[in-house]
Short mmCIF file of C-alpha atoms and ligand atoms in Angstrom, two decimals:
data_model
loop_
_atom_site.label_atom_id
_atom_site.label_comp_id
_atom_site.label_asym_id
_atom_site.label_seq_id
_atom_site.Cartn_x
_atom_site.Cartn_y
_atom_site.Cartn_z
CA UNK G 1057 64.82 71.70 123.14
CA UNK G 1058 65.31 75.37 123.92
CA UNK G 1059 68.85 76.38 124.34
CA UNK G 1060 70.98 79.50 124.23
CA UNK G 1061 73.51 79.77 121.27
CA UNK G 1062 76.40 81.32 120.38
CA UNK G 1063 76.04 82.86 116.76
CA UNK G 1064 78.67 85.44 116.32
CA UNK G 1065 81.37 86.52 118.11
CA UNK G 1066 80.88 89.97 120.63
CA UNK G 1067 77.03 89.40 120.00
CA UNK G 1068 74.52 88.02 122.60
CA UNK G 1069 73.24 84.45 122.88
CA UNK G 1070 70.44 83.44 120.91
CA UNK G 1071 67.73 81.54 122.75
CA UNK G 1072 65.78 79.41 120.41
CA UNK G 1073 64.19 76.35 119.82
CA UNK G 1074 66.48 73.37 118.19
CA UNK G 1075 65.99 70.20 116.95
CA UNK G 1076 68.11 67.61 118.68
CA UNK G 1077 70.47 65.37 116.38
CA UNK G 1078 69.53 61.51 116.81
CA UNK G 1079 71.95 60.32 119.74
CA UNK G 1080 74.32 57.66 119.05
CA UNK G 1081 74.80 54.35 121.00
CA UNK G 1082 77.62 55.68 123.69
CA UNK G 1083 75.28 58.57 124.11
CA UNK G 1084 73.14 59.78 127.14
CA UNK G 1085 70.35 62.10 126.94
CA UNK G 1086 70.19 64.33 129.98
CA UNK G 1087 67.40 66.80 131.43
CA UNK G 1088 68.87 69.63 132.75
CA UNK G 1089 68.10 70.88 136.24
CA UNK G 1090 70.41 73.70 136.75
CA UNK G 1091 73.58 75.19 134.67
CA UNK G 1092 75.86 77.85 136.28
CA UNK G 1093 76.84 80.73 134.27
CA UNK G 1094 80.78 80.86 134.21
CA UNK G 1095 83.44 82.97 133.11
CA UNK G 1096 84.82 80.41 130.07
CA UNK G 1097 81.21 80.73 128.60
CA UNK G 1098 81.85 84.86 128.63
CA UNK G 1099 85.04 83.89 126.92
CA UNK G 1100 83.77 81.88 124.15
CA UNK G 1101 81.41 85.33 123.11
CA UNK G 1102 84.37 87.46 123.37
CA UNK G 1103 86.86 85.38 121.48
CA UNK G 1104 89.20 84.77 124.53
CA UNK G 1105 88.53 81.05 123.62
CA UNK G 1106 88.03 80.90 119.73
CA UNK G 1107 85.35 78.17 119.14
CA UNK G 1108 83.64 78.30 115.76
CA UNK G 1109 79.49 78.84 116.18
CA UNK G 1110 77.11 77.75 116.24
CA UNK G 1111 77.80 76.37 119.81
CA UNK G 1112 74.95 75.91 122.69
CA UNK G 1113 77.11 77.41 125.35
CA UNK G 1114 77.10 76.08 129.07
CA UNK G 1115 79.57 73.23 130.75
CA UNK G 1116 78.73 73.60 134.48
CA UNK G 1117 75.13 71.48 134.67
CA UNK G 1118 73.51 68.86 136.69
CA UNK G 1119 70.77 66.80 135.81
CA UNK G 1120 68.84 63.61 135.39
CA UNK G 1121 69.44 60.87 132.58
CA UNK G 1122 66.41 60.58 130.37
CA UNK G 1123 67.95 57.77 127.84
CA UNK G 1124 70.90 55.81 127.17
CA UNK G 1125 72.34 54.45 124.18
CA UNK G 1126 72.64 50.47 123.64
CA UNK G 1127 76.63 50.85 124.29
CA UNK G 1128 76.18 52.74 127.40
CA UNK G 1129 77.34 50.61 130.40
CA UNK G 1130 77.35 52.71 133.56
CA UNK G 1131 74.21 54.84 133.45
CA UNK G 1132 70.71 54.10 133.38
CA UNK G 1133 67.43 56.57 132.91
CA UNK G 1134 67.03 57.99 136.20
CA UNK G 1135 70.48 58.46 137.47
CA UNK G 1136 71.64 61.76 138.86
CA UNK G 1137 74.53 62.84 136.91
CA UNK G 1138 76.92 66.21 136.93
CA UNK G 1139 78.25 66.96 133.47
CA UNK G 1140 82.22 66.97 133.10
CA UNK G 1141 83.69 69.33 130.38
CA UNK G 1142 86.55 67.22 130.28
CA UNK G 1143 85.53 63.78 129.30
CA UNK G 1144 86.86 60.63 131.26
CA UNK G 1145 87.01 58.34 128.92
CA UNK G 1146 88.75 55.52 131.22
CA UNK G 1147 90.64 54.08 128.74
CA UNK G 1148 93.31 56.87 127.13
CA UNK G 1149 96.87 56.97 128.36
CA UNK G 1150 95.99 60.06 130.63
CA UNK G 1151 92.94 58.42 132.08
CA UNK G 1152 94.54 54.94 133.04
CA UNK G 1153 97.66 57.43 134.43
CA UNK G 1154 94.90 58.83 136.88
CA UNK G 1155 95.15 62.18 134.94
CA UNK G 1156 91.32 62.20 133.35
CA UNK G 1157 91.56 65.87 133.64
CA UNK G 1158 93.82 65.75 130.56
CA UNK G 1159 91.73 63.12 128.79
CA UNK G 1160 92.65 62.47 124.91
CA UNK G 1161 88.99 62.36 124.01
CA UNK G 1162 88.29 65.92 124.54
CA UNK G 1163 88.63 67.11 121.01
CA UNK G 1164 86.48 64.31 119.56
CA UNK G 1165 83.68 64.99 121.88
CA UNK G 1166 83.84 68.81 121.50
CA UNK G 1167 83.05 68.67 117.92
CA UNK G 1168 80.24 66.30 117.88
CA UNK G 1169 76.98 67.78 116.19
CA UNK G 1170 73.98 67.85 118.78
CA UNK G 1171 71.41 70.05 117.37
CA UNK G 1172 69.71 71.47 114.32
CA UNK G 1173 69.40 75.35 114.29
CA UNK G 1174 65.76 76.77 113.05
CA UNK G 1175 68.17 78.51 109.98
CA UNK G 1176 69.09 74.67 109.35
CA UNK G 1177 72.63 75.01 110.73
CA UNK G 1178 74.20 72.58 113.00
CA UNK G 1179 75.16 73.37 116.64
CA UNK G 1180 77.97 71.62 118.49
CA UNK G 1181 77.71 71.85 122.68
CA UNK G 1182 80.61 73.84 124.38
CA UNK G 1183 83.06 71.29 125.49
CA UNK G 1184 80.71 68.33 124.55
CA UNK G 1185 78.23 69.53 126.60
CA UNK G 1186 76.04 72.90 126.34
CA UNK G 1187 74.13 72.85 129.39
CA UNK G 1188 72.69 76.53 128.75
CA UNK G 1189 69.19 74.33 127.79
CA UNK G 1190 66.71 72.08 128.81
CA UNK G 1191 67.97 68.71 127.56
CA UNK G 1192 71.46 67.88 126.12
CA UNK G 1193 73.19 64.59 124.52
CA UNK G 1194 76.29 63.93 125.73
CA UNK G 1195 78.85 60.95 125.75
CA UNK G 1196 78.58 58.73 128.47
CA UNK G 1197 82.20 59.71 129.32
CA UNK G 1198 80.77 63.35 130.02
CA UNK G 1199 78.14 62.62 132.90
CA UNK G 1200 79.14 61.62 135.91
CA UNK G 1201 76.29 59.59 138.43
CA UNK G 1202 76.11 60.83 141.90
CA UNK G 1203 74.11 59.84 144.78
CA UNK G 1204 72.94 62.52 146.85
CA UNK G 1205 70.14 64.82 148.34
CA UNK G 1206 71.98 68.19 147.53
CA UNK G 1207 70.24 70.68 145.09
CA UNK G 1208 70.73 70.75 141.65
CA UNK G 1209 71.91 74.55 141.66
CA UNK G 1210 74.43 73.56 144.16
CA UNK G 1211 75.60 70.35 142.17
CA UNK G 1212 75.74 72.04 138.85
CA UNK G 1213 78.65 74.36 140.51
CA UNK G 1214 80.53 71.19 141.08
CA UNK G 1215 80.89 70.76 137.43
CA UNK G 1216 83.32 73.57 136.67
CA UNK G 1217 83.59 76.15 139.45
CA UNK G 1218 83.91 74.30 142.58
CA UNK G 1219 85.85 71.32 141.19
CA UNK G 1220 88.44 73.82 139.39
CA UNK G 1221 88.85 75.85 142.55
CA UNK G 1222 88.69 73.48 145.38
CA UNK G 1223 90.73 71.18 143.07
CA UNK G 1224 93.55 73.68 142.46
CA UNK G 1225 94.00 73.76 146.10
CA UNK G 1226 93.76 70.08 147.07
CA UNK G 1227 95.08 68.31 144.00
CA UNK G 1228 97.37 70.67 142.00
CA UNK G 1229 98.96 72.51 144.69
CA UNK G 1230 98.12 70.07 147.10
CA UNK G 1231 98.14 72.66 150.08
CA UNK G 1232 99.68 72.03 153.29
CA UNK G 1233 97.98 72.72 156.68
CA UNK G 1234 99.60 75.90 158.28
CA UNK G 1235 100.59 77.35 155.29
CA UNK G 1236 99.85 80.89 153.52
CA UNK G 1237 97.93 80.85 150.60
CA UNK G 1238 97.13 84.25 148.04
CA UNK G 1239 94.12 84.11 145.59
CA UNK G 1240 94.14 86.74 142.94
CA UNK G 1241 90.98 86.77 141.54
CA UNK G 1242 87.79 85.85 143.70
CA UNK G 1243 84.87 85.25 141.35
CA UNK G 1244 83.38 81.80 141.40
CA UNK G 1245 86.40 79.77 140.76
CA UNK G 1246 88.55 82.04 142.93
CA UNK G 1247 86.27 81.71 146.02
CA UNK G 1248 86.16 77.78 145.59
CA UNK G 1249 90.39 77.99 145.69
CA UNK G 1250 89.72 79.95 148.95
CA UNK G 1251 87.18 77.12 150.21
CA UNK G 1252 90.00 74.59 148.99
CA UNK G 1253 92.67 76.25 150.95
CA UNK G 1254 90.68 76.62 153.86
CA UNK G 1255 89.69 72.83 153.69
CA UNK G 1256 93.24 71.86 153.37
CA UNK G 1257 93.86 73.80 156.78
CA UNK G 1258 95.72 76.72 155.44
CA UNK G 1259 96.61 79.23 158.46
CA UNK G 1260 96.25 82.35 156.46
CA UNK G 1261 94.36 83.01 153.18
CA UNK G 1262 94.64 86.49 151.63
CA UNK G 1263 91.77 87.40 149.01
CA UNK G 1264 92.64 89.74 146.16
CA UNK G 1265 90.10 91.40 144.14
CA UNK G 1266 88.68 94.81 143.30
CA UNK G 1267 85.33 94.11 143.99
CA UNK G 1268 83.75 94.68 147.59
CA UNK G 1269 81.30 92.11 147.47
CA UNK G 1270 83.59 89.35 146.18
CA UNK G 1271 86.16 90.31 149.14
CA UNK G 1272 83.21 90.34 151.56
CA UNK G 1273 82.25 87.09 150.37
CA UNK G 1274 86.06 85.54 150.39
CA UNK G 1275 86.01 86.29 154.41
CA UNK G 1276 82.92 84.51 154.92
CA UNK G 1277 84.60 81.73 152.96
CA UNK G 1278 87.45 81.37 155.10
CA UNK G 1279 89.87 84.39 154.03
CA UNK G 1280 91.92 86.19 156.83
CA UNK G 1281 93.08 89.04 155.01
CA UNK G 1282 91.60 91.20 152.47
CA UNK G 1283 93.65 93.28 149.45
CA UNK G 1284 91.94 95.70 147.14
CA UNK G 1285 94.82 95.49 144.29
CA UNK G 1286 93.12 98.86 142.85
CA UNK G 1287 94.56 100.58 146.28
CA UNK G 1288 98.14 99.58 145.79
CA UNK G 1289 100.40 97.04 144.40
CA UNK G 1290 99.01 93.80 145.75
CA UNK G 1291 102.31 92.24 145.44
CA UNK G 1292 104.16 94.34 148.10
CA UNK G 1293 100.71 94.09 150.16
CA UNK G 1294 101.18 90.45 150.20
CA UNK G 1295 104.96 90.69 151.03
CA UNK G 1296 104.15 93.18 153.77
CA UNK G 1297 101.53 90.69 155.45
CA UNK G 1298 104.31 87.98 155.20
CA UNK G 1299 107.15 89.28 156.64
CA UNK G 1300 108.52 90.33 153.08
CA UNK G 1301 108.70 86.72 152.22
CA UNK G 1302 105.58 86.15 150.15
CA UNK G 1303 102.74 83.44 150.10
CA UNK G 1304 103.67 79.84 150.03
CA UNK G 1305 100.82 79.52 147.41
CA UNK G 1306 99.81 81.83 145.00
CA UNK G 1307 96.63 81.17 142.66
CA UNK G 1308 95.81 83.17 139.77
CA UNK G 1309 92.09 82.80 139.12
CA UNK G 1310 91.34 85.64 136.33
CA UNK G 1311 93.30 84.28 133.03
CA UNK G 1312 95.54 87.21 132.08
CA UNK G 1313 99.25 87.63 131.73
CA UNK G 1314 99.88 90.34 134.03
CA UNK G 1315 98.20 88.84 137.08
CA UNK G 1316 100.13 85.33 136.12
CA UNK G 1317 103.00 87.52 136.59
CA UNK G 1318 101.87 88.93 139.95
CA UNK G 1319 100.98 85.56 141.34
CA UNK G 1320 104.80 84.68 140.65
CA UNK G 1321 106.03 87.46 142.07
CA UNK G 1322 103.37 86.92 145.19
CA UNK G 1323 104.80 83.50 145.86
CA UNK G 1324 107.75 83.21 148.02
CA UNK G 1325 111.04 81.70 147.44
CA UNK G 1326 110.71 77.90 146.91
CA UNK G 1327 107.01 78.71 146.73
CA UNK G 1328 104.07 77.60 144.07
CA UNK G 1329 102.33 79.86 141.61
CA UNK G 1330 99.34 78.16 140.36
CA UNK G 1331 97.42 79.09 136.75
CA UNK G 1332 93.59 78.53 137.36
CA UNK G 1333 92.62 80.85 135.20
CA UNK G 1334 92.02 80.58 131.42
CA UNK G 1335 94.41 83.07 129.31
CA UNK G 1336 93.57 84.16 126.02
CA UNK G 1337 94.59 81.48 123.42
CA UNK G 1338 97.55 83.68 121.86
CA UNK G 1339 98.47 85.07 125.09
CA UNK G 1340 101.93 84.89 126.26
CA UNK G 1341 103.81 85.41 129.81
CA UNK G 1342 107.34 86.86 130.81
CA UNK G 1343 108.60 85.96 133.62
CA UNK G 1344 111.98 87.09 135.53
CA UNK G 1345 114.68 84.63 134.39
CA UNK G 1346 117.06 84.87 137.03
CA UNK G 1347 114.24 84.80 139.72
CA UNK G 1348 113.31 81.19 138.11
CA UNK G 1349 116.44 79.81 138.42
CA UNK G 1350 117.32 81.77 141.88
CA UNK G 1351 114.13 81.64 143.63
CA UNK G 1352 113.54 77.84 143.10
CA UNK G 1353 109.65 78.69 142.56
CA UNK G 1354 107.18 76.25 141.13
CA UNK G 1355 105.00 77.24 138.41
CA UNK G 1356 101.93 74.73 137.81
CA UNK G 1357 99.39 74.91 135.25
CA UNK G 1358 96.05 73.73 136.29
CA UNK G 1359 93.10 72.20 134.13
CA UNK G 1360 89.94 71.43 136.11
CA UNK G 1361 91.41 71.46 139.06
CA UNK G 1362 93.72 68.44 138.41
CA UNK G 1363 90.42 66.79 139.16
CA UNK G 1364 89.73 62.78 138.68
CA UNK G 1365 85.92 63.61 138.47
CA UNK G 1366 84.48 60.26 139.32
CA UNK G 1367 86.67 60.27 142.41
CA UNK G 1368 86.47 64.16 142.96
CA UNK G 1369 82.77 64.93 142.36
CA UNK G 1370 81.78 62.51 145.17
CA UNK G 1371 84.23 63.79 147.40
CA UNK G 1372 83.48 67.14 147.11
CA UNK G 1373 79.53 66.40 147.64
CA UNK G 1374 80.62 64.49 150.60
CA UNK G 1375 82.47 67.94 151.99
CA UNK G 1376 78.94 69.80 150.99
CA UNK G 1377 76.76 67.22 152.83
CA UNK G 1378 78.94 67.75 156.00
CA UNK G 1379 78.82 71.41 155.95
CA UNK G 1380 82.82 71.65 155.03
CA UNK G 1381 82.08 73.23 151.55
CA UNK G 1382 79.70 75.62 151.22
CA UNK G 1383 78.03 75.45 147.91
CA UNK G 1384 75.00 77.67 149.04
CA UNK G 1385 76.72 80.93 149.53
CA UNK G 1386 78.10 80.42 145.80
CA UNK G 1387 74.40 80.89 144.28
CA UNK G 1388 73.72 84.66 143.89
CA UNK G 1389 71.14 84.60 141.66
CA UNK G 1390 68.56 82.47 140.03
CA UNK G 1391 67.65 82.89 136.76
CA UNK G 1392 65.79 81.47 133.57
CA UNK G 1393 67.08 80.62 130.37
CA UNK G 1394 66.32 83.93 128.75
CA UNK G 1395 68.27 85.73 130.97
CA UNK G 1396 71.23 84.37 130.17
CA UNK G 1397 72.71 87.45 128.59
CA UNK G 1398 72.24 89.63 131.46
CA UNK G 1399 74.04 87.02 133.81
CA UNK G 1400 76.93 87.98 131.42
CA UNK G 1401 76.44 91.44 132.36
CA UNK G 1402 76.08 90.83 135.85
CA UNK G 1403 79.22 88.85 135.87
CA UNK G 1404 81.27 91.60 134.18
CA UNK G 1405 79.81 94.09 136.27
CA UNK G 1406 80.94 92.37 139.61
CA UNK G 1407 77.34 91.87 141.22
CA UNK G 1408 77.69 88.18 141.14
CA UNK G 1409 79.61 85.33 142.55
CA UNK G 1410 77.34 82.77 140.30
CA UNK G 1411 74.29 83.10 138.51
CA UNK G 1412 72.41 79.59 138.04
CA UNK G 1413 69.84 78.80 135.51
CA UNK G 1414 67.14 76.85 136.92
N1 APR B 834 93.39 91.61 140.28
C1 APR B 834 92.60 90.65 141.01
N2 APR B 834 91.23 90.33 140.78
C2 APR B 834 90.77 90.76 139.83
C3 APR B 834 91.58 91.72 138.87
C4 APR B 834 93.06 92.16 139.48
N3 APR B 834 93.64 92.62 138.75
N4 APR B 834 90.72 91.76 137.91
C5 APR B 834 89.50 91.07 138.14
N5 APR B 834 89.55 90.58 139.11
C6 APR B 834 88.68 89.56 139.40
C7 APR B 834 87.24 90.26 139.16
O1 APR B 834 86.66 91.25 139.79
C8 APR B 834 86.49 88.82 139.53
O2 APR B 834 85.59 88.67 140.78
O3 APR B 834 88.39 88.60 139.07
C9 APR B 834 87.28 87.75 139.47
C10 APR B 834 86.93 86.80 137.88
O4 APR B 834 85.80 86.08 138.34
P1 APR B 834 84.66 85.73 137.42
O5 APR B 834 84.50 86.76 136.20
O6 APR B 834 83.77 85.20 138.40
O7 APR B 834 85.40 84.43 136.75
P2 APR B 834 85.19 82.96 137.24
O8 APR B 834 84.02 82.30 136.55
O9 APR B 834 85.67 82.85 138.64
O10 APR B 834 86.55 82.27 136.22
C11 APR B 834 87.92 82.57 136.34
O11 APR B 834 88.78 80.80 135.63
O12 APR B 834 87.56 78.91 134.95
C12 APR B 834 88.42 80.35 134.48
O13 APR B 834 87.95 81.15 132.22
C13 APR B 834 87.71 81.09 133.75
O14 APR B 834 89.70 82.46 133.25
C14 APR B 834 88.56 82.30 134.37
C15 APR B 834 88.66 81.92 135.47
ZN1 ZN B 835 83.67 77.15 133.77
ZN1 ZN B 836 90.43 59.52 128.37
#
């Protein structure tokens, strides 16, 4: 197998030939057809999410099942699947309480040795996956069968960005028709929040991002108002647009304490702020104590769009098949595995919504 491996913090990924570890009875082997490059992969390389190397990165992918272990009951070779970076084991406390995005199997699958490197060390797959590869071995709980003709590059995005963003609007916040939504950070995930808010029937969607391309794309995806935060305080700009009240829902989709504070300030009294971005593991957020009480705001965390993947992947596929969810517009660039480090550069430079390895 050929894969892109994280070997050292702040260093480029190494694309190399590895030997796959023998799969176990609960594993499936997936031929990867497409993999999106998400900010969380970059966050591993820069220490925002400290994961010990070596680790095959990539957690947003789709492909075809090639082999199944003897205890696998839901998948057969030939099935089309989307990888889920949180397992949905179906039997832990969270899974049986309809909260599979918090599945207790996460830590175990993330630690499984998956491939031997040329230097003899053993690599895990990021979040139990490792989609920056031509093939990956995952637990059955991390592959969701889908039945659709949509292109693989679009299905891959459902594996993380789309589900996280659309799910944040539909599942976590449960945006109501006619409401006003502010989205701080309009990268791949933020664009999906905007689409989720549009699908939910939001009347007004305020997109906040310093990069022109992101604001333009946001407008195409349904944003009604665009704010450049580098041209003045975004909180007061949202207040101006909303009669001084603030937004019914404010989503933070970057993962920084200062923009989480902005999202909280942007929500109206009684409104909801949602933390969709992944902050550094050691970061802390300071919020106004009196305001937390007096303004009666809700602050919601959001992992994987509160998605129940076996329910929501097919739901998002239906929305895409009927043209209500635009996945094509999110694919900015198709690249080869060897270009993955340049995809990180393009992400940081604000040149793309998503690069997809095909
Ligand atoms: N205000 C508004 N937007 C900002 C600001 C700011 N101060 N600073 C950066 N941004 C924008 C960037 O211009 C970019 O468009 O935030 C966006 C981040 O997008 P991406 O880098 O494409 O990241 P994405 O893959 O969308 O992930 C966003 O969600 O899943 C998590 O780990 C991921 O924390 C990350 C977040
Ligand atoms: Zn991701
Ligand atoms: Zn579970």
